Amino acid sequence: MLKNKRGLQIGAFIGLSSATVCCVVLVIMLLVQEKTRRAGIATLSLTFNISDKFDIPDLHLKQRGIPGPFKSLIGVATAEGASLVATATAEGANLIETATAVGASLIADAASAANSAETAIEVLLPRNLSLGISQFCVGFINHSKCTNLPLNISNVLPEANSQFSEDVQNFVSSQFQTLEEITAKVTFAIFKGPLFSGIVLLIVLAATIIFCLFYKRSVTGNLAKVGISLLAVLCCVPFAIPMAILSYVGSRIQESGPILSTDKGDAGNLSIGAFNQGPSIAS
């Protein structure tokens, strides 16, 4: 009988130790892994549909010196070309061919300028956005840039935005407004503090149960049951905070910004796994 009881105590000790170590490993993976820190919440593929916005006033790149909406350039050039054709007709049939060629050249040049300007804007706009538990990263065609949370898109787009007119800058910033509001309170501290506190409480819970098993010889008394249950509930609270935040942000992301697709990260699953360790130890 005593031998069987000793075996149960050893089994309980191994189970408690395993659950505690598992929780610590999950928290370390959540807080330390670079992938989780930079893309643990989600990676968003972005689309801006800039070509649909070409008719807004003064939509052009400052450095190119293009004096107005891109699409209006084609209209102006077409009008100039047609005017040259009409003038040539009035002055002499021999000028029609030359005027037509010049008008067509103006139209082609304007269309080329519009396409080039559109391509230049698309190159400077971000292609994807990764949200982690401590940083967010914006990916462009040939590089990416990361900065600490909370999300503020202007922190990583100043170089690109400086080459756009004010209308384009406002358009790009407006696309991230909802996402910035959702993640306004998300910082590394709100994950690190509760998770570290949760580990401490989890170790205390495991140590309490082990003490009762090996020294008090019983955890079946009502007082012991109540105490362990309360400690288990208290232990779950710190892990519930980051889990709830990650769940909220993950569910709201699809409502925000120029998002083409979403690839959720590992932070949510890791936080759920850490949260489950408290009840598993108490049980």
PDB file of C-alpha atoms in Angstrom:
ATOM      1  CA  MET A   1       0.000   0.000   0.000  1.00  0.00           C
ATOM      2  CA  LEU A   2       2.766   2.383   0.953  1.00  0.00           C
ATOM      3  CA  LYS A   3       4.664   1.389  -2.178  1.00  0.00           C
ATOM      4  CA  ASN A   4       1.661   2.161  -4.383  1.00  0.00           C
ATOM      5  CA  LYS A   5       1.176   5.516  -2.718  1.00  0.00           C
ATOM      6  CA  ARG A   6       4.826   6.333  -3.258  1.00  0.00           C
ATOM      7  CA  GLY A   7       4.451   5.445  -6.917  1.00  0.00           C
ATOM      8  CA  LEU A   8       1.455   7.791  -7.221  1.00  0.00           C
ATOM      9  CA  GLN A   9       3.438  10.576  -5.598  1.00  0.00           C
ATOM     10  CA  ILE A  10       6.312  10.122  -8.016  1.00  0.00           C
ATOM     11  CA  GLY A  11       3.900   9.995 -10.958  1.00  0.00           C
ATOM     12  CA  ALA A  12       2.182  13.185  -9.784  1.00  0.00           C
ATOM     13  CA  PHE A  13       5.555  14.879  -9.344  1.00  0.00           C
ATOM     14  CA  ILE A  14       6.613  13.953 -12.886  1.00  0.00           C
ATOM     15  CA  GLY A  15       3.282  15.155 -14.280  1.00  0.00           C
ATOM     16  CA  LEU A  16       3.443  18.467 -12.429  1.00  0.00           C
ATOM     17  CA  SER A  17       7.050  19.034 -13.424  1.00  0.00           C
ATOM     18  CA  SER A  18       6.304  18.211 -17.063  1.00  0.00           C
ATOM     19  CA  ALA A  19       3.334  20.592 -17.204  1.00  0.00           C
ATOM     20  CA  THR A  20       5.358  23.382 -15.606  1.00  0.00           C
ATOM     21  CA  VAL A  21       8.307  22.883 -17.934  1.00  0.00           C
ATOM     22  CA  CYS A  22       5.947  22.734 -20.909  1.00  0.00           C
ATOM     23  CA  CYS A  23       4.389  26.055 -19.916  1.00  0.00           C
ATOM     24  CA  VAL A  24       7.801  27.683 -19.484  1.00  0.00           C
ATOM     25  CA  VAL A  25       8.890  26.442 -22.917  1.00  0.00           C
ATOM     26  CA  LEU A  26       5.715  27.780 -24.543  1.00  0.00           C
ATOM     27  CA  VAL A  27       6.181  31.187 -22.922  1.00  0.00           C
ATOM     28  CA  ILE A  28       9.826  31.327 -23.992  1.00  0.00           C
ATOM     29  CA  MET A  29       8.822  30.443 -27.559  1.00  0.00           C
ATOM     30  CA  LEU A  30       6.176  33.147 -27.450  1.00  0.00           C
ATOM     31  CA  LEU A  31       8.439  35.883 -26.104  1.00  0.00           C
ATOM     32  CA  VAL A  32      11.870  35.051 -27.510  1.00  0.00           C
ATOM     33  CA  GLN A  33      11.423  33.629 -31.019  1.00  0.00           C
ATOM     34  CA  GLU A  34      12.153  36.264 -33.647  1.00  0.00           C
ATOM     35  CA  LYS A  35       9.389  34.938 -35.871  1.00  0.00           C
ATOM     36  CA  THR A  36       6.828  35.327 -33.091  1.00  0.00           C
ATOM     37  CA  ARG A  37       8.118  38.734 -32.083  1.00  0.00           C
ATOM     38  CA  ARG A  38       7.813  40.041 -35.645  1.00  0.00           C
ATOM     39  CA  ALA A  39       4.973  38.016 -37.178  1.00  0.00           C
ATOM     40  CA  GLY A  40       3.384  36.077 -34.337  1.00  0.00           C
ATOM     41  CA  ILE A  41      -0.065  37.651 -34.670  1.00  0.00           C
ATOM     42  CA  ALA A  42      -0.513  37.700 -38.447  1.00  0.00           C
ATOM     43  CA  THR A  43       1.064  38.492 -41.800  1.00  0.00           C
ATOM     44  CA  LEU A  44      -1.141  40.559 -44.087  1.00  0.00           C
ATOM     45  CA  SER A  45      -0.837  40.737 -47.866  1.00  0.00           C
ATOM     46  CA  LEU A  46      -1.776  44.257 -48.961  1.00  0.00           C
ATOM     47  CA  THR A  47      -3.412  45.747 -52.029  1.00  0.00           C
ATOM     48  CA  PHE A  48      -4.020  49.473 -52.525  1.00  0.00           C
ATOM     49  CA  ASN A  49      -5.679  49.717 -55.972  1.00  0.00           C
ATOM     50  CA  ILE A  50      -3.829  52.968 -56.673  1.00  0.00           C
ATOM     51  CA  SER A  51      -4.941  52.913 -60.306  1.00  0.00           C
ATOM     52  CA  ASP A  52      -8.532  53.406 -59.154  1.00  0.00           C
ATOM     53  CA  LYS A  53      -7.522  56.647 -57.430  1.00  0.00           C
ATOM     54  CA  PHE A  54      -5.760  58.459 -60.264  1.00  0.00           C
ATOM     55  CA  ASP A  55      -8.539  61.000 -60.674  1.00  0.00           C
ATOM     56  CA  ILE A  56      -8.117  62.571 -57.243  1.00  0.00           C
ATOM     57  CA  PRO A  57      -6.573  66.063 -57.468  1.00  0.00           C
ATOM     58  CA  ASP A  58      -2.790  66.387 -57.814  1.00  0.00           C
ATOM     59  CA  LEU A  59      -2.084  62.637 -57.624  1.00  0.00           C
ATOM     60  CA  HIS A  60       1.516  62.537 -58.781  1.00  0.00           C
ATOM     61  CA  LEU A  61       5.082  61.980 -57.692  1.00  0.00           C
ATOM     62  CA  LYS A  62       6.801  65.185 -56.643  1.00  0.00           C
ATOM     63  CA  GLN A  63      10.150  64.156 -58.063  1.00  0.00           C
ATOM     64  CA  ARG A  64       8.692  63.554 -61.515  1.00  0.00           C
ATOM     65  CA  GLY A  65       7.135  67.007 -61.658  1.00  0.00           C
ATOM     66  CA  ILE A  66       3.971  65.748 -63.336  1.00  0.00           C
ATOM     67  CA  PRO A  67       1.503  68.665 -63.118  1.00  0.00           C
ATOM     68  CA  GLY A  68      -1.798  67.001 -62.277  1.00  0.00           C
ATOM     69  CA  PRO A  69      -3.868  63.817 -62.345  1.00  0.00           C
ATOM     70  CA  PHE A  70      -2.287  61.181 -64.527  1.00  0.00           C
ATOM     71  CA  LYS A  71      -5.426  60.353 -66.445  1.00  0.00           C
ATOM     72  CA  SER A  72      -6.010  64.026 -67.256  1.00  0.00           C
ATOM     73  CA  LEU A  73      -2.635  64.085 -69.060  1.00  0.00           C
ATOM     74  CA  ILE A  74      -3.972  61.667 -71.624  1.00  0.00           C
ATOM     75  CA  GLY A  75      -7.080  63.787 -72.113  1.00  0.00           C
ATOM     76  CA  VAL A  76      -5.069  66.988 -72.533  1.00  0.00           C
ATOM     77  CA  ALA A  77      -2.657  65.354 -74.966  1.00  0.00           C
ATOM     78  CA  THR A  78      -5.553  63.910 -76.964  1.00  0.00           C
ATOM     79  CA  ALA A  79      -7.169  67.341 -77.194  1.00  0.00           C
ATOM     80  CA  GLU A  80      -3.878  68.925 -78.308  1.00  0.00           C
ATOM     81  CA  GLY A  81      -3.364  66.225 -80.925  1.00  0.00           C
ATOM     82  CA  ALA A  82      -6.892  66.664 -82.280  1.00  0.00           C
ATOM     83  CA  SER A  83      -6.427  70.441 -82.355  1.00  0.00           C
ATOM     84  CA  LEU A  84      -3.261  70.072 -84.394  1.00  0.00           C
ATOM     85  CA  VAL A  85      -5.084  67.824 -86.856  1.00  0.00           C
ATOM     86  CA  ALA A  86      -7.916  70.359 -87.233  1.00  0.00           C
ATOM     87  CA  THR A  87      -5.486  73.257 -87.678  1.00  0.00           C
ATOM     88  CA  ALA A  88      -3.490  71.357 -90.248  1.00  0.00           C
ATOM     89  CA  THR A  89      -6.648  70.554 -92.199  1.00  0.00           C
ATOM     90  CA  ALA A  90      -7.548  74.231 -92.348  1.00  0.00           C
ATOM     91  CA  GLU A  91      -4.060  75.362 -93.404  1.00  0.00           C
ATOM     92  CA  GLY A  92      -3.399  72.680 -95.955  1.00  0.00           C
ATOM     93  CA  ALA A  93      -3.862  69.015 -96.622  1.00  0.00           C
ATOM     94  CA  ASN A  94      -0.117  68.547 -96.848  1.00  0.00           C
ATOM     95  CA  LEU A  95       0.235  69.170 -93.058  1.00  0.00           C
ATOM     96  CA  ILE A  96      -2.343  66.579 -92.012  1.00  0.00           C
ATOM     97  CA  GLU A  97       0.064  63.680 -91.939  1.00  0.00           C
ATOM     98  CA  THR A  98       2.638  65.592 -89.869  1.00  0.00           C
ATOM     99  CA  ALA A  99       0.073  66.925 -87.402  1.00  0.00           C
ATOM    100  CA  THR A 100      -1.517  63.527 -86.994  1.00  0.00           C
ATOM    101  CA  ALA A 101       1.869  61.996 -86.206  1.00  0.00           C
ATOM    102  CA  VAL A 102       2.661  64.719 -83.664  1.00  0.00           C
ATOM    103  CA  GLY A 103      -0.752  64.348 -82.016  1.00  0.00           C
ATOM    104  CA  ALA A 104      -0.388  60.577 -81.800  1.00  0.00           C
ATOM    105  CA  SER A 105       3.081  61.038 -80.325  1.00  0.00           C
ATOM    106  CA  LEU A 106       1.707  63.352 -77.617  1.00  0.00           C
ATOM    107  CA  ILE A 107      -0.982  60.834 -76.727  1.00  0.00           C
ATOM    108  CA  ALA A 108       1.538  57.999 -76.543  1.00  0.00           C
ATOM    109  CA  ASP A 109       3.953  60.075 -74.429  1.00  0.00           C
ATOM    110  CA  ALA A 110       1.186  61.052 -71.997  1.00  0.00           C
ATOM    111  CA  ALA A 111       0.015  57.454 -71.657  1.00  0.00           C
ATOM    112  CA  SER A 112       3.596  56.327 -71.076  1.00  0.00           C
ATOM    113  CA  ALA A 113       4.110  59.001 -68.419  1.00  0.00           C
ATOM    114  CA  ALA A 114       0.934  57.936 -66.638  1.00  0.00           C
ATOM    115  CA  ASN A 115       1.915  54.259 -66.689  1.00  0.00           C
ATOM    116  CA  SER A 116       5.441  55.038 -65.496  1.00  0.00           C
ATOM    117  CA  ALA A 117       4.150  57.185 -62.654  1.00  0.00           C
ATOM    118  CA  GLU A 118       1.681  54.491 -61.610  1.00  0.00           C
ATOM    119  CA  THR A 119       4.471  51.902 -61.616  1.00  0.00           C
ATOM    120  CA  ALA A 120       6.676  54.210 -59.539  1.00  0.00           C
ATOM    121  CA  ILE A 121       3.948  54.552 -56.908  1.00  0.00           C
ATOM    122  CA  GLU A 122       3.291  50.811 -56.793  1.00  0.00           C
ATOM    123  CA  VAL A 123       7.006  50.103 -56.251  1.00  0.00           C
ATOM    124  CA  LEU A 124       7.137  52.398 -53.211  1.00  0.00           C
ATOM    125  CA  LEU A 125       3.979  51.061 -51.576  1.00  0.00           C
ATOM    126  CA  PRO A 126       4.200  48.186 -49.037  1.00  0.00           C
ATOM    127  CA  ARG A 127       3.373  44.664 -50.198  1.00  0.00           C
ATOM    128  CA  ASN A 128       2.792  43.062 -46.810  1.00  0.00           C
ATOM    129  CA  LEU A 129       2.546  43.870 -43.125  1.00  0.00           C
ATOM    130  CA  SER A 130       3.562  41.494 -40.326  1.00  0.00           C
ATOM    131  CA  LEU A 131       2.274  41.969 -36.783  1.00  0.00           C
ATOM    132  CA  GLY A 132       4.191  40.369 -33.938  1.00  0.00           C
ATOM    133  CA  ILE A 133       3.992  40.618 -30.167  1.00  0.00           C
ATOM    134  CA  SER A 134       6.759  43.234 -29.955  1.00  0.00           C
ATOM    135  CA  GLN A 135       7.262  44.605 -33.482  1.00  0.00           C
ATOM    136  CA  PHE A 136       5.558  45.109 -36.804  1.00  0.00           C
ATOM    137  CA  CYS A 137       7.336  44.818 -40.140  1.00  0.00           C
ATOM    138  CA  VAL A 138       6.400  46.369 -43.474  1.00  0.00           C
ATOM    139  CA  GLY A 139       7.632  44.551 -46.568  1.00  0.00           C
ATOM    140  CA  PHE A 140       8.356  46.312 -49.853  1.00  0.00           C
ATOM    141  CA  ILE A 141       9.433  44.828 -53.186  1.00  0.00           C
ATOM    142  CA  ASN A 142      13.138  44.715 -52.346  1.00  0.00           C
ATOM    143  CA  HIS A 143      13.370  45.249 -48.578  1.00  0.00           C
ATOM    144  CA  SER A 144      11.472  45.266 -45.298  1.00  0.00           C
ATOM    145  CA  LYS A 145      11.492  47.583 -42.300  1.00  0.00           C
ATOM    146  CA  CYS A 146      10.563  46.764 -38.699  1.00  0.00           C
ATOM    147  CA  THR A 147       9.804  48.940 -35.689  1.00  0.00           C
ATOM    148  CA  ASN A 148       8.406  48.424 -32.206  1.00  0.00           C
ATOM    149  CA  LEU A 149       4.716  48.325 -31.414  1.00  0.00           C
ATOM    150  CA  PRO A 150       2.261  50.029 -31.158  1.00  0.00           C
ATOM    151  CA  LEU A 151       1.528  50.155 -34.867  1.00  0.00           C
ATOM    152  CA  ASN A 152       2.185  53.525 -36.481  1.00  0.00           C
ATOM    153  CA  ILE A 153       2.555  53.151 -40.217  1.00  0.00           C
ATOM    154  CA  SER A 154       4.118  56.604 -40.627  1.00  0.00           C
ATOM    155  CA  ASN A 155       7.149  55.340 -38.672  1.00  0.00           C
ATOM    156  CA  VAL A 156       8.114  52.984 -41.490  1.00  0.00           C
ATOM    157  CA  LEU A 157       6.906  54.902 -44.538  1.00  0.00           C
ATOM    158  CA  PRO A 158       8.554  58.345 -44.235  1.00  0.00           C
ATOM    159  CA  GLU A 159      11.025  57.738 -47.065  1.00  0.00           C
ATOM    160  CA  ALA A 160       8.381  56.479 -49.463  1.00  0.00           C
ATOM    161  CA  ASN A 161       5.764  59.014 -48.417  1.00  0.00           C
ATOM    162  CA  SER A 162       8.151  61.934 -48.948  1.00  0.00           C
ATOM    163  CA  GLN A 163       8.146  61.133 -52.675  1.00  0.00           C
ATOM    164  CA  PHE A 164       4.359  61.259 -52.938  1.00  0.00           C
ATOM    165  CA  SER A 165       2.096  64.243 -53.195  1.00  0.00           C
ATOM    166  CA  GLU A 166       0.043  65.073 -50.116  1.00  0.00           C
ATOM    167  CA  ASP A 167      -3.029  63.399 -51.613  1.00  0.00           C
ATOM    168  CA  VAL A 168      -1.210  60.095 -52.045  1.00  0.00           C
ATOM    169  CA  GLN A 169       0.244  60.319 -48.524  1.00  0.00           C
ATOM    170  CA  ASN A 170      -3.225  60.879 -47.083  1.00  0.00           C
ATOM    171  CA  PHE A 171      -4.618  58.001 -49.117  1.00  0.00           C
ATOM    172  CA  VAL A 172      -1.921  55.556 -47.930  1.00  0.00           C
ATOM    173  CA  SER A 173      -2.262  56.628 -44.292  1.00  0.00           C
ATOM    174  CA  SER A 174      -6.052  56.326 -44.378  1.00  0.00           C
ATOM    175  CA  GLN A 175      -5.787  52.693 -45.446  1.00  0.00           C
ATOM    176  CA  PHE A 176      -4.127  51.799 -42.126  1.00  0.00           C
ATOM    177  CA  GLN A 177      -6.268  53.939 -39.824  1.00  0.00           C
ATOM    178  CA  THR A 178      -8.582  51.131 -38.681  1.00  0.00           C
ATOM    179  CA  LEU A 179      -5.677  48.722 -38.160  1.00  0.00           C
ATOM    180  CA  GLU A 180      -3.823  51.317 -36.082  1.00  0.00           C
ATOM    181  CA  GLU A 181      -6.907  51.825 -33.902  1.00  0.00           C
ATOM    182  CA  ILE A 182      -7.244  48.069 -33.325  1.00  0.00           C
ATOM    183  CA  THR A 183      -3.600  47.654 -32.302  1.00  0.00           C
ATOM    184  CA  ALA A 184      -3.224  50.991 -30.475  1.00  0.00           C
ATOM    185  CA  LYS A 185      -2.837  49.336 -27.048  1.00  0.00           C
ATOM    186  CA  VAL A 186      -0.771  46.349 -28.216  1.00  0.00           C
ATOM    187  CA  THR A 187       2.800  46.528 -26.889  1.00  0.00           C
ATOM    188  CA  PHE A 188       5.372  43.951 -25.817  1.00  0.00           C
ATOM    189  CA  ALA A 189       4.848  44.877 -22.155  1.00  0.00           C
ATOM    190  CA  ILE A 190       1.242  43.658 -22.095  1.00  0.00           C
ATOM    191  CA  PHE A 191       2.480  40.204 -23.140  1.00  0.00           C
ATOM    192  CA  LYS A 192       5.712  39.988 -21.168  1.00  0.00           C
ATOM    193  CA  GLY A 193       4.394  41.113 -17.780  1.00  0.00           C
ATOM    194  CA  PRO A 194       1.380  38.797 -17.503  1.00  0.00           C
ATOM    195  CA  LEU A 195       3.249  35.798 -18.936  1.00  0.00           C
ATOM    196  CA  PHE A 196       6.125  36.129 -16.481  1.00  0.00           C
ATOM    197  CA  SER A 197       3.625  36.539 -13.649  1.00  0.00           C
ATOM    198  CA  GLY A 198       1.785  33.472 -14.869  1.00  0.00           C
ATOM    199  CA  ILE A 199       4.970  31.384 -14.806  1.00  0.00           C
ATOM    200  CA  VAL A 200       5.699  32.456 -11.215  1.00  0.00           C
ATOM    201  CA  LEU A 201       2.159  31.570 -10.102  1.00  0.00           C
ATOM    202  CA  LEU A 202       2.313  28.278 -11.982  1.00  0.00           C
ATOM    203  CA  ILE A 203       5.523  27.317 -10.196  1.00  0.00           C
ATOM    204  CA  VAL A 204       3.941  28.261  -6.856  1.00  0.00           C
ATOM    205  CA  LEU A 205       0.900  26.122  -7.700  1.00  0.00           C
ATOM    206  CA  ALA A 206       3.037  23.130  -8.649  1.00  0.00           C
ATOM    207  CA  ALA A 207       5.203  23.549  -5.537  1.00  0.00           C
ATOM    208  CA  THR A 208       2.095  23.744  -3.329  1.00  0.00           C
ATOM    209  CA  ILE A 209       0.657  20.534  -4.748  1.00  0.00           C
ATOM    210  CA  ILE A 210       4.007  18.745  -4.423  1.00  0.00           C
ATOM    211  CA  PHE A 211       4.325  19.930  -0.821  1.00  0.00           C
ATOM    212  CA  CYS A 212       0.874  18.584  -0.017  1.00  0.00           C
ATOM    213  CA  LEU A 213       1.676  15.272  -1.691  1.00  0.00           C
ATOM    214  CA  PHE A 214       5.001  14.634   0.000  1.00  0.00           C
ATOM    215  CA  TYR A 215       4.672  16.396   3.337  1.00  0.00           C
ATOM    216  CA  LYS A 216       1.014  16.828   4.160  1.00  0.00           C
ATOM    217  CA  ARG A 217       0.381  13.395   2.639  1.00  0.00           C
ATOM    218  CA  SER A 218      -2.959  14.430   1.241  1.00  0.00           C
ATOM    219  CA  VAL A 219      -4.597  16.914  -1.076  1.00  0.00           C
ATOM    220  CA  THR A 220      -8.067  15.526  -0.472  1.00  0.00           C
ATOM    221  CA  GLY A 221      -8.995  17.774   2.448  1.00  0.00           C
ATOM    222  CA  ASN A 222     -11.577  20.450   1.755  1.00  0.00           C
ATOM    223  CA  LEU A 223      -9.260  23.296   2.716  1.00  0.00           C
ATOM    224  CA  ALA A 224      -6.482  21.965   0.511  1.00  0.00           C
ATOM    225  CA  LYS A 225      -8.896  21.518  -2.407  1.00  0.00           C
ATOM    226  CA  VAL A 226     -10.251  25.054  -2.077  1.00  0.00           C
ATOM    227  CA  GLY A 227      -6.784  26.563  -1.770  1.00  0.00           C
ATOM    228  CA  ILE A 228      -5.404  24.723  -4.779  1.00  0.00           C
ATOM    229  CA  SER A 229      -8.482  25.543  -6.873  1.00  0.00           C
ATOM    230  CA  LEU A 230      -8.232  29.256  -6.060  1.00  0.00           C
ATOM    231  CA  LEU A 231      -4.530  29.273  -6.847  1.00  0.00           C
ATOM    232  CA  ALA A 232      -5.205  27.503 -10.159  1.00  0.00           C
ATOM    233  CA  VAL A 233      -7.808  30.115 -11.110  1.00  0.00           C
ATOM    234  CA  LEU A 234      -5.425  32.906 -10.128  1.00  0.00           C
ATOM    235  CA  CYS A 235      -2.707  31.215 -12.160  1.00  0.00           C
ATOM    236  CA  CYS A 236      -4.902  31.236 -15.287  1.00  0.00           C
ATOM    237  CA  VAL A 237      -5.624  34.976 -15.170  1.00  0.00           C
ATOM    238  CA  PRO A 238      -2.173  36.215 -16.348  1.00  0.00           C
ATOM    239  CA  PHE A 239      -2.213  33.761 -19.261  1.00  0.00           C
ATOM    240  CA  ALA A 240      -5.766  34.759 -20.168  1.00  0.00           C
ATOM    241  CA  ILE A 241      -4.796  38.414 -20.715  1.00  0.00           C
ATOM    242  CA  PRO A 242      -2.438  37.941 -23.698  1.00  0.00           C
ATOM    243  CA  MET A 243      -4.660  35.154 -25.049  1.00  0.00           C
ATOM    244  CA  ALA A 244      -7.673  37.493 -25.075  1.00  0.00           C
ATOM    245  CA  ILE A 245      -5.692  40.313 -26.689  1.00  0.00           C
ATOM    246  CA  LEU A 246      -4.354  38.052 -29.420  1.00  0.00           C
ATOM    247  CA  SER A 247      -7.827  36.645 -30.058  1.00  0.00           C
ATOM    248  CA  TYR A 248      -9.349  40.139 -30.298  1.00  0.00           C
ATOM    249  CA  VAL A 249      -6.702  41.516 -32.647  1.00  0.00           C
ATOM    250  CA  GLY A 250      -6.783  38.402 -34.811  1.00  0.00           C
ATOM    251  CA  SER A 251     -10.570  38.561 -35.203  1.00  0.00           C
ATOM    252  CA  ARG A 252     -10.594  42.285 -36.056  1.00  0.00           C
ATOM    253  CA  ILE A 253      -7.729  42.348 -38.535  1.00  0.00           C
ATOM    254  CA  GLN A 254      -9.885  41.337 -41.501  1.00  0.00           C
ATOM    255  CA  GLU A 255     -12.048  44.427 -40.983  1.00  0.00           C
ATOM    256  CA  SER A 256      -9.156  46.814 -41.496  1.00  0.00           C
ATOM    257  CA  GLY A 257      -7.015  48.198 -44.255  1.00  0.00           C
ATOM    258  CA  PRO A 258      -6.275  47.148 -47.834  1.00  0.00           C
ATOM    259  CA  ILE A 259      -5.896  43.479 -46.928  1.00  0.00           C
ATOM    260  CA  LEU A 260      -5.803  40.906 -49.716  1.00  0.00           C
ATOM    261  CA  SER A 261      -5.162  37.857 -47.506  1.00  0.00           C
ATOM    262  CA  THR A 262      -4.217  37.016 -43.917  1.00  0.00           C
ATOM    263  CA  ASP A 263      -1.825  34.371 -42.630  1.00  0.00           C
ATOM    264  CA  LYS A 264      -2.197  33.997 -38.858  1.00  0.00           C
ATOM    265  CA  GLY A 265       0.937  33.488 -36.769  1.00  0.00           C
ATOM    266  CA  ASP A 266       1.764  31.098 -33.931  1.00  0.00           C
ATOM    267  CA  ALA A 267       1.329  33.497 -31.000  1.00  0.00           C
ATOM    268  CA  GLY A 268      -2.353  32.686 -30.519  1.00  0.00           C
ATOM    269  CA  ASN A 269      -1.818  28.925 -30.305  1.00  0.00           C
ATOM    270  CA  LEU A 270       1.178  29.319 -27.997  1.00  0.00           C
ATOM    271  CA  SER A 271      -0.803  31.536 -25.615  1.00  0.00           C
ATOM    272  CA  ILE A 272      -3.677  29.023 -25.548  1.00  0.00           C
ATOM    273  CA  GLY A 273      -1.235  26.228 -24.773  1.00  0.00           C
ATOM    274  CA  ALA A 274       0.289  28.201 -21.892  1.00  0.00           C
ATOM    275  CA  PHE A 275      -3.178  29.070 -20.576  1.00  0.00           C
ATOM    276  CA  ASN A 276      -4.194  25.403 -20.426  1.00  0.00           C
ATOM    277  CA  GLN A 277      -1.311  24.431 -18.179  1.00  0.00           C
ATOM    278  CA  GLY A 278      -2.845  25.947 -15.018  1.00  0.00           C
ATOM    279  CA  PRO A 279      -6.019  23.834 -15.059  1.00  0.00           C
ATOM    280  CA  SER A 280      -4.052  20.745 -16.134  1.00  0.00           C
ATOM    281  CA  ILE A 281      -1.771  21.050 -13.092  1.00  0.00           C
ATOM    282  CA  ALA A 282      -4.675  21.624 -10.710  1.00  0.00           C
ATOM    283  CA  SER A 283      -6.577  18.665 -12.088  1.00  0.00           C
TER     284      SER A 283
END
